Coordinates of N, CA and C in Angstrom, one line a residue:
X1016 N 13.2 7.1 -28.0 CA 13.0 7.3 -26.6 C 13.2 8.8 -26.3
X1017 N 12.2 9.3 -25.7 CA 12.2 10.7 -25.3 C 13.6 11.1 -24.0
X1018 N 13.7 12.3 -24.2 CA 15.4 12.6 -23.5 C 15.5 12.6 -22.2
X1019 N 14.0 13.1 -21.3 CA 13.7 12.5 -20.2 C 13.3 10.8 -19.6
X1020 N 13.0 10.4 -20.3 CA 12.8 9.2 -20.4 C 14.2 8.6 -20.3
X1021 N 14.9 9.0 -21.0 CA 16.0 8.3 -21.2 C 17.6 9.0 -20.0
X1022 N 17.3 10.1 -19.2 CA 17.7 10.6 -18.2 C 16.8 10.1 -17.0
X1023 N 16.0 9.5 -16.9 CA 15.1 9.3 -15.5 C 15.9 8.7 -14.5
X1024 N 16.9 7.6 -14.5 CA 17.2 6.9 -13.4 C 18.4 8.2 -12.9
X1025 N 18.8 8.8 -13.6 CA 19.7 10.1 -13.1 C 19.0 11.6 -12.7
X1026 N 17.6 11.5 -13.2 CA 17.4 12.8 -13.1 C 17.5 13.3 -11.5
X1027 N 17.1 12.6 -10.6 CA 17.2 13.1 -9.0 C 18.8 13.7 -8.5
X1028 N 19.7 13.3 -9.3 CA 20.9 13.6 -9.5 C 21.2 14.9 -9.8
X1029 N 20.6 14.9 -11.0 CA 20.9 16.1 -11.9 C 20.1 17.3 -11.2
X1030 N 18.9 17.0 -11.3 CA 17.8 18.0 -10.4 C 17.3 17.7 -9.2
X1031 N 18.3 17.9 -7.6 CA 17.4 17.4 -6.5 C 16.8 17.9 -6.0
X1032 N 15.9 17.7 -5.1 CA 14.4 18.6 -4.4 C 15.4 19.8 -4.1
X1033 N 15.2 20.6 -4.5 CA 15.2 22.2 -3.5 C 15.1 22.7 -2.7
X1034 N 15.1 22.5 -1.7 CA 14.4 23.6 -0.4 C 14.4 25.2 -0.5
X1035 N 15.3 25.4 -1.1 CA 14.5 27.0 -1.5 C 13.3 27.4 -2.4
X1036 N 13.5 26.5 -3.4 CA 12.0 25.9 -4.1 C 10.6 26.2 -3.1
X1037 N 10.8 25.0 -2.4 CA 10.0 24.9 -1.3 C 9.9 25.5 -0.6
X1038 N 11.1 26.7 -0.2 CA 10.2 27.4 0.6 C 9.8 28.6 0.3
X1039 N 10.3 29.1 -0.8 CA 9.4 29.9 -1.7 C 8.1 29.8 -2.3
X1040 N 7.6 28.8 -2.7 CA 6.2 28.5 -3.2 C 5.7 28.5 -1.8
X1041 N 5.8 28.4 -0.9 CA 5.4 28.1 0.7 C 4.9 29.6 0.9
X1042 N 5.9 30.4 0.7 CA 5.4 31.8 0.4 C 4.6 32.8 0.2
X1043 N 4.0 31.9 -1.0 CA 2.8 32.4 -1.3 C 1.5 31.8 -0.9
X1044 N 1.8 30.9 0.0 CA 0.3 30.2 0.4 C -0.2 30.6 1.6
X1045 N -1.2 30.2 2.1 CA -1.5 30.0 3.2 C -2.2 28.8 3.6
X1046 N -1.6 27.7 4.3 CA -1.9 26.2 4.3 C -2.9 26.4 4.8
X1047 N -3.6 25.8 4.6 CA -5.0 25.3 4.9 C -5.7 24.1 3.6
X1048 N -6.5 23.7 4.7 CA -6.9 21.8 4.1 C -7.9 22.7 2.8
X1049 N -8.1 22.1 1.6 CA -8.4 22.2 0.2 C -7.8 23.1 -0.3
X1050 N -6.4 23.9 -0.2 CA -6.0 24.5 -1.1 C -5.6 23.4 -2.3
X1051 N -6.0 24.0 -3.4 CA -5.3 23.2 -4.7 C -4.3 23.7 -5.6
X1052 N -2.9 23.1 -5.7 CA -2.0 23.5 -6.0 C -1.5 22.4 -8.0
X1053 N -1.1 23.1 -8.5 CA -1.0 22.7 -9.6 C 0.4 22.6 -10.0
X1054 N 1.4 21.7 -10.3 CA 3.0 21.9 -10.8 C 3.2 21.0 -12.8
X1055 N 3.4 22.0 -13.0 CA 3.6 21.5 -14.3 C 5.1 21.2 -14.9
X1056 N 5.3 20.0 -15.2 CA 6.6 19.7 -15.3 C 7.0 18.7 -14.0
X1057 N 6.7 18.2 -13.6 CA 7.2 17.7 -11.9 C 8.1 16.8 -11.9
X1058 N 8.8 16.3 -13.1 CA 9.7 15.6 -13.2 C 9.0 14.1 -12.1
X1059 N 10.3 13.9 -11.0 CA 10.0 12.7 -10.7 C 8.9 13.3 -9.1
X1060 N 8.9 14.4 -9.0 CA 7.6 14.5 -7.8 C 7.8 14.9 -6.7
X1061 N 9.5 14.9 -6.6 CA 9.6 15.2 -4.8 C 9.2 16.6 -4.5
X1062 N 9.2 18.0 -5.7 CA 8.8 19.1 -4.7 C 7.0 19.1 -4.6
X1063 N 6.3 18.2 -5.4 CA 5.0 18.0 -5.4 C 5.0 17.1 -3.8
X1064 N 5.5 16.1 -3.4 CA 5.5 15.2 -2.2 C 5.5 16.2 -1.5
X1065 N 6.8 16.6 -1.4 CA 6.5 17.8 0.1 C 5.6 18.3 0.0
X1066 N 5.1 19.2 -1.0 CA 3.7 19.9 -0.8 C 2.7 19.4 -0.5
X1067 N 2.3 18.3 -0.7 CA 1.3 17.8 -0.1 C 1.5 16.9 1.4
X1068 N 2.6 17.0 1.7 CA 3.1 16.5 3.0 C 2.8 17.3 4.1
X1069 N 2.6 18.8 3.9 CA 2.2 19.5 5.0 C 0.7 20.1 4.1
X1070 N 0.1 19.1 3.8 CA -1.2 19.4 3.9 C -1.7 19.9 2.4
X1071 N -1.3 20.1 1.3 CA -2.0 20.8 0.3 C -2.2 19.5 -1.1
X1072 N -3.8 19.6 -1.3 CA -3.7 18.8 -2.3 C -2.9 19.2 -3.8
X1073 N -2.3 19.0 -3.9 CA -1.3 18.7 -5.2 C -1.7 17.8 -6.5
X1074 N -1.8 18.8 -7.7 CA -1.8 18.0 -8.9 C -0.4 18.2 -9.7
X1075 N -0.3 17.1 -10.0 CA 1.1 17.8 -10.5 C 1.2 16.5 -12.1
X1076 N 1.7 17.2 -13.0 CA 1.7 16.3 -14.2 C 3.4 16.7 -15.0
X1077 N 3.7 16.0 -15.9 CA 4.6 15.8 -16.6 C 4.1 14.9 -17.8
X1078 N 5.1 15.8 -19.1 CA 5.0 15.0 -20.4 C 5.5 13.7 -20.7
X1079 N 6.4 13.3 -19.7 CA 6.8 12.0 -19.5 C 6.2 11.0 -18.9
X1080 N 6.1 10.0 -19.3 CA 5.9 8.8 -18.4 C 6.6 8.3 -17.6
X1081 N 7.8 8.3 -18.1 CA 8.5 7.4 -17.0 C 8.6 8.6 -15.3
X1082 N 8.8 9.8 -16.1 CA 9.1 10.8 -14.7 C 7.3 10.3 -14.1
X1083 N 6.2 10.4 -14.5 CA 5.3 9.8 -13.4 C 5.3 8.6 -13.2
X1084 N 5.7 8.2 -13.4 CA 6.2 5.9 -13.1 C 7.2 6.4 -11.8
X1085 N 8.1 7.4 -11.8 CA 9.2 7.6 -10.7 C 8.3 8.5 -9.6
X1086 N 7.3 9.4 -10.4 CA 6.8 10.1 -9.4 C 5.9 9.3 -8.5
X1087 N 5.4 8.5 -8.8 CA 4.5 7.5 -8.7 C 5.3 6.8 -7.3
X1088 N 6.5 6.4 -7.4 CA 7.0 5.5 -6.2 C 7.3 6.6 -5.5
X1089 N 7.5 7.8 -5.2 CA 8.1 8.9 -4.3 C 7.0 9.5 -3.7
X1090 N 5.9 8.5 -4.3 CA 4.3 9.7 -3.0 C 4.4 8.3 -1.7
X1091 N 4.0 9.3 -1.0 CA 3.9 8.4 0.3 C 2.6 7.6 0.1
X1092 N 2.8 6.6 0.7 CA 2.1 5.3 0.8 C 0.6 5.7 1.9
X1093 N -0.6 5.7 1.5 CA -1.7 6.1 1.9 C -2.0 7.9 1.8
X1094 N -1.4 8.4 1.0 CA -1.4 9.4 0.7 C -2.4 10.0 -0.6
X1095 N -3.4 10.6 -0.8 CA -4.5 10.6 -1.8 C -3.7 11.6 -2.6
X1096 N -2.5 12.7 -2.2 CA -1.6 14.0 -2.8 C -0.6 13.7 -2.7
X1097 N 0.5 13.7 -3.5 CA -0.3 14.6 -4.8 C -0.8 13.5 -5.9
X1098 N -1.5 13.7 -6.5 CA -2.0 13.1 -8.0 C -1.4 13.5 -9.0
X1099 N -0.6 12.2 -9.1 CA 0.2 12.6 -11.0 C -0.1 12.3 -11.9
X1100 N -0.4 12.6 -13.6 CA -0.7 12.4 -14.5 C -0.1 12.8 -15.8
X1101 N 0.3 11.6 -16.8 CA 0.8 12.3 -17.8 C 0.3 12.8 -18.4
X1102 N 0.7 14.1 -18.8 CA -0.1 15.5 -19.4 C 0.5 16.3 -20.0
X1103 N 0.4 16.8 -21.3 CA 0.8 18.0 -21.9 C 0.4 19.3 -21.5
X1104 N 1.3 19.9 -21.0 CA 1.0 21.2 -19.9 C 0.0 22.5 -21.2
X1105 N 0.1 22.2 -22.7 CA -0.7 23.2 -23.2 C -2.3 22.7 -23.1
X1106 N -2.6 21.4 -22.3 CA -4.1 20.9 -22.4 C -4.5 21.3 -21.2
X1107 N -4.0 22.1 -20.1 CA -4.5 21.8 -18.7 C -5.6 22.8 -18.8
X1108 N -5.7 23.8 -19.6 CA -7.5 23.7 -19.4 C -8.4 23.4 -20.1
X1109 N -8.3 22.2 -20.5 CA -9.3 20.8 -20.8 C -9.6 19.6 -19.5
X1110 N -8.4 19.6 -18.7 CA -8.6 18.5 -18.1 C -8.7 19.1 -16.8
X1111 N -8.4 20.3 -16.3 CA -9.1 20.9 -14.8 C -9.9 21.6 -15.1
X1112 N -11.1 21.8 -13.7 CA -12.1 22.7 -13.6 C -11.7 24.2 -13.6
X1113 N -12.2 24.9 -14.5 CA -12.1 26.5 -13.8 C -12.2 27.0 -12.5
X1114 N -11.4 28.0 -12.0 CA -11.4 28.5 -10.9 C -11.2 27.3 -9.9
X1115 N -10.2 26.5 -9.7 CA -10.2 25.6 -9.6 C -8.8 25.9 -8.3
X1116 N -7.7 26.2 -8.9 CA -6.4 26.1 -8.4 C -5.9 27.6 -7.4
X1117 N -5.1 27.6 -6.2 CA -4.9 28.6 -5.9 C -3.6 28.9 -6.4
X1118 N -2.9 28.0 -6.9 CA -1.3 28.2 -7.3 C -1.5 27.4 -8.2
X1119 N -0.7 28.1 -8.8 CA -0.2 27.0 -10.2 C 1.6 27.3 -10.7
X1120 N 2.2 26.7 -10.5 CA 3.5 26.9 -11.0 C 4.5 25.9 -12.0
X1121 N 5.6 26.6 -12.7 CA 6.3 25.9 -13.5 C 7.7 26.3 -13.1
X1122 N 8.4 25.1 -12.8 CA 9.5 25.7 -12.1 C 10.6 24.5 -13.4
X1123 N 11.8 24.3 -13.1 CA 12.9 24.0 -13.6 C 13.0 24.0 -15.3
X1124 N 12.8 25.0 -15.8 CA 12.7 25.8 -17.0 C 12.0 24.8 -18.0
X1125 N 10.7 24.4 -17.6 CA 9.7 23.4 -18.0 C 9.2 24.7 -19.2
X1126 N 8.9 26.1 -18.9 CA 8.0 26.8 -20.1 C 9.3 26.7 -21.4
X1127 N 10.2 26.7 -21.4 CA 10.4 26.7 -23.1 C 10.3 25.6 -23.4
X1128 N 9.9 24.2 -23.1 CA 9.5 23.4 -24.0 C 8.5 23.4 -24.7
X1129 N 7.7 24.8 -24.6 CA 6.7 25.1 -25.4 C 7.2 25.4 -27.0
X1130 N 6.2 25.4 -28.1 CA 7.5 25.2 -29.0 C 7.3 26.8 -29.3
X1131 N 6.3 27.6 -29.2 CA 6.2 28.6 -29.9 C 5.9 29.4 -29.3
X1132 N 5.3 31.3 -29.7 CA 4.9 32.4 -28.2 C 3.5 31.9 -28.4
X1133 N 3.0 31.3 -29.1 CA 1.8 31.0 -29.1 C 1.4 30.2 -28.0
X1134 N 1.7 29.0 -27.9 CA 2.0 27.9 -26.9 C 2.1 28.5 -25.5
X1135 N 3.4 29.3 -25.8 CA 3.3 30.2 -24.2 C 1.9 30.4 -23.8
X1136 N 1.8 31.9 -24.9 CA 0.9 32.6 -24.3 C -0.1 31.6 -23.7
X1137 N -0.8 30.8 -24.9 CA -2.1 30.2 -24.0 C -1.8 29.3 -23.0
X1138 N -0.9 28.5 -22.4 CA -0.5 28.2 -21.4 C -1.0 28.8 -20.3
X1139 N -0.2 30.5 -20.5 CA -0.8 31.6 -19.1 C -2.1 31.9 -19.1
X1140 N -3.1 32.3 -20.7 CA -4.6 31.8 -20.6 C -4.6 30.8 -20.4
X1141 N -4.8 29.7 -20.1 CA -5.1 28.8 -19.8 C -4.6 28.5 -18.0
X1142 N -3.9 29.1 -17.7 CA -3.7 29.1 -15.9 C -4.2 30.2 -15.3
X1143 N -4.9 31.3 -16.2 CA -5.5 32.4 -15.7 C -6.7 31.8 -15.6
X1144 N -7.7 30.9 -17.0 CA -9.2 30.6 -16.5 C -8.8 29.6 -15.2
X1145 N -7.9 28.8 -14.9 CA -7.8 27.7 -13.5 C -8.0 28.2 -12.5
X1146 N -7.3 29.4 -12.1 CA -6.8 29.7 -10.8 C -7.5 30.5 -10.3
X1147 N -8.1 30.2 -9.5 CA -9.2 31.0 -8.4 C -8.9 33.1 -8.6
X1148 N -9.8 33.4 -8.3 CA -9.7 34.9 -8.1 C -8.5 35.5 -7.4
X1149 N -7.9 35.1 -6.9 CA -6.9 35.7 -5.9 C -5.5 34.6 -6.7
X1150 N -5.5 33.7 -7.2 CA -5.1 32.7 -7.7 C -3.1 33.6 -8.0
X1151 N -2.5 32.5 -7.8 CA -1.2 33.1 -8.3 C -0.5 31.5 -9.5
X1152 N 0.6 32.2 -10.3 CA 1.2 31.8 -11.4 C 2.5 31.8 -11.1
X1153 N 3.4 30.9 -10.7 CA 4.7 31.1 -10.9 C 5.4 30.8 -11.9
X1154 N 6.1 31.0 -12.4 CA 6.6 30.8 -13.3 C 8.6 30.8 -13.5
X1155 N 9.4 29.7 -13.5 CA 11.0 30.1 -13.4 C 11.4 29.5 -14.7
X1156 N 12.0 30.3 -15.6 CA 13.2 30.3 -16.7 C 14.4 30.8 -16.7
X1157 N 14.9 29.8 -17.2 CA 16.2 30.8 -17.6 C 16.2 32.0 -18.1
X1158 N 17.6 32.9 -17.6 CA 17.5 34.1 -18.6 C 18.1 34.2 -20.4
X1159 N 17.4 33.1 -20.9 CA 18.0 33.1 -22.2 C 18.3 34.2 -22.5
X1160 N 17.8 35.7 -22.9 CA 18.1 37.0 -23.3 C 19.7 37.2 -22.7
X1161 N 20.1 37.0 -21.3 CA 21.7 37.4 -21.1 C 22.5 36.3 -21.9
X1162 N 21.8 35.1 -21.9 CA 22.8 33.5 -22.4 C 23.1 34.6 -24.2
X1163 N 22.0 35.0 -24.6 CA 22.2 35.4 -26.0 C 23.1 36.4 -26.4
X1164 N 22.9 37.8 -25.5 CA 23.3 38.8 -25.3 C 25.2 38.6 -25.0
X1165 N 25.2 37.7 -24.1 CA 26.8 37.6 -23.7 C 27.7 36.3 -24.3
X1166 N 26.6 35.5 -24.9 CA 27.2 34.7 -25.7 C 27.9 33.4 -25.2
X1167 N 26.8 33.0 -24.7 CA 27.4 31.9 -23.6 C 26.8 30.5 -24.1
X1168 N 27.7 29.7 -24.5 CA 27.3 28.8 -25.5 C 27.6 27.4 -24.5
X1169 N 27.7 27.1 -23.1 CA 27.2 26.0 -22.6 C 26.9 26.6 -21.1
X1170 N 26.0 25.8 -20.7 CA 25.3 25.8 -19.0 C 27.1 25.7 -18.0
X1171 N 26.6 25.9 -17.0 CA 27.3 25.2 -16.0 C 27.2 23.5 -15.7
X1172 N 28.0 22.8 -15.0 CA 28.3 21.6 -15.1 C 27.6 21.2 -13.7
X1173 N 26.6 20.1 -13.6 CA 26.3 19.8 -12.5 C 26.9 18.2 -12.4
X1174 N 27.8 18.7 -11.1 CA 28.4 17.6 -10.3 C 28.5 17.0 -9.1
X1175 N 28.2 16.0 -8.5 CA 28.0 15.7 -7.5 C 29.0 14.0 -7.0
X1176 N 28.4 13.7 -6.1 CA 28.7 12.3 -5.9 C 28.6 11.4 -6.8
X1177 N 27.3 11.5 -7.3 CA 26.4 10.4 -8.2 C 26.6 11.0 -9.6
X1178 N 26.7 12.1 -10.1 CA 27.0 12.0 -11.7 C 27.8 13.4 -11.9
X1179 N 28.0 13.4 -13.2 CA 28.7 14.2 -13.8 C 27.5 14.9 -15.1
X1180 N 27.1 16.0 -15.7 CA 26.1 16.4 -16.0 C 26.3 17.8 -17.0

């Protein structure tokens, strides 16, 4: 069983929607009806739901299944956005059209699950042919280089009501 898979009924716990997230990618847009927005990694979907809640069609995929089985009950009911699909974020330009996306982002340190700089790199080719001319890339990781540098051998502890992490 894959480790998301097997963290899903917790993950909204461990990682919950953001609103600074949200209002940061908000940032860079300018709403209007067919902007197309891309989220790779979306876990269970809620910062994809909002985005498509005030109007933006939303694709959003993950390498999991079960996180789109969860993303899947979190879209609103008569809602065509966002569209989730399980997908390996190094294929996404196989399965969208070029010039296609005005945003594209990876947010909750989804790029090092790539395994290699190779992987990287074409990831970012591959979100450069998608994204429209004006098109933007977000991208959030950790800062592994300080974790290395200062030698910091576990994360912070996320704790809440609902779990311990």
């Amino acid at each position: 069983m894959d480790f998301y898979t097997n963290i899903s009924n917790y993950y909204d716990h461990i990682f919950p929607f953001d609103i600074e997230q949200f209002d940061f990618i908000k940032s860079f847009i300018i709403i209007k009806k067919k902007q197309n927005i891309l989220e790779t990694g979306c876990g269970t979907g809620h910062l994809s739901v909002k985005l498509a809640e005030i109007g933006l069609n939303v694709h959003a995929i993950d390498s999991d299944q079960e996180m789109i089985n969860m993303a899947e009950k979190n879209k609103k009911i008569n809602f065509k956005y966002p569209i989730f699909k399980k997908m390996d974020m190094r294929s996404i330009k196989y399965k969208f059209s070029h010039d296609f996306f005005d945003l594209i982002f990876c947010f909750g340190n989804t790029l090092p699950h790539l395994t290699d700089k190779e992987d990287i790199s074409a990831f970012i080719k591959s979100s450069h042919v998608l994204l429209k001319k004006k098109g933007i890339l977000l991208i959030q990781v950790l800062n592994y280089e300080y974790i290395l540098n200062k030698n910091i051998n576990k994360l912070p502890l996320i704790e809440n009501d609902e779990i311990i992490f």
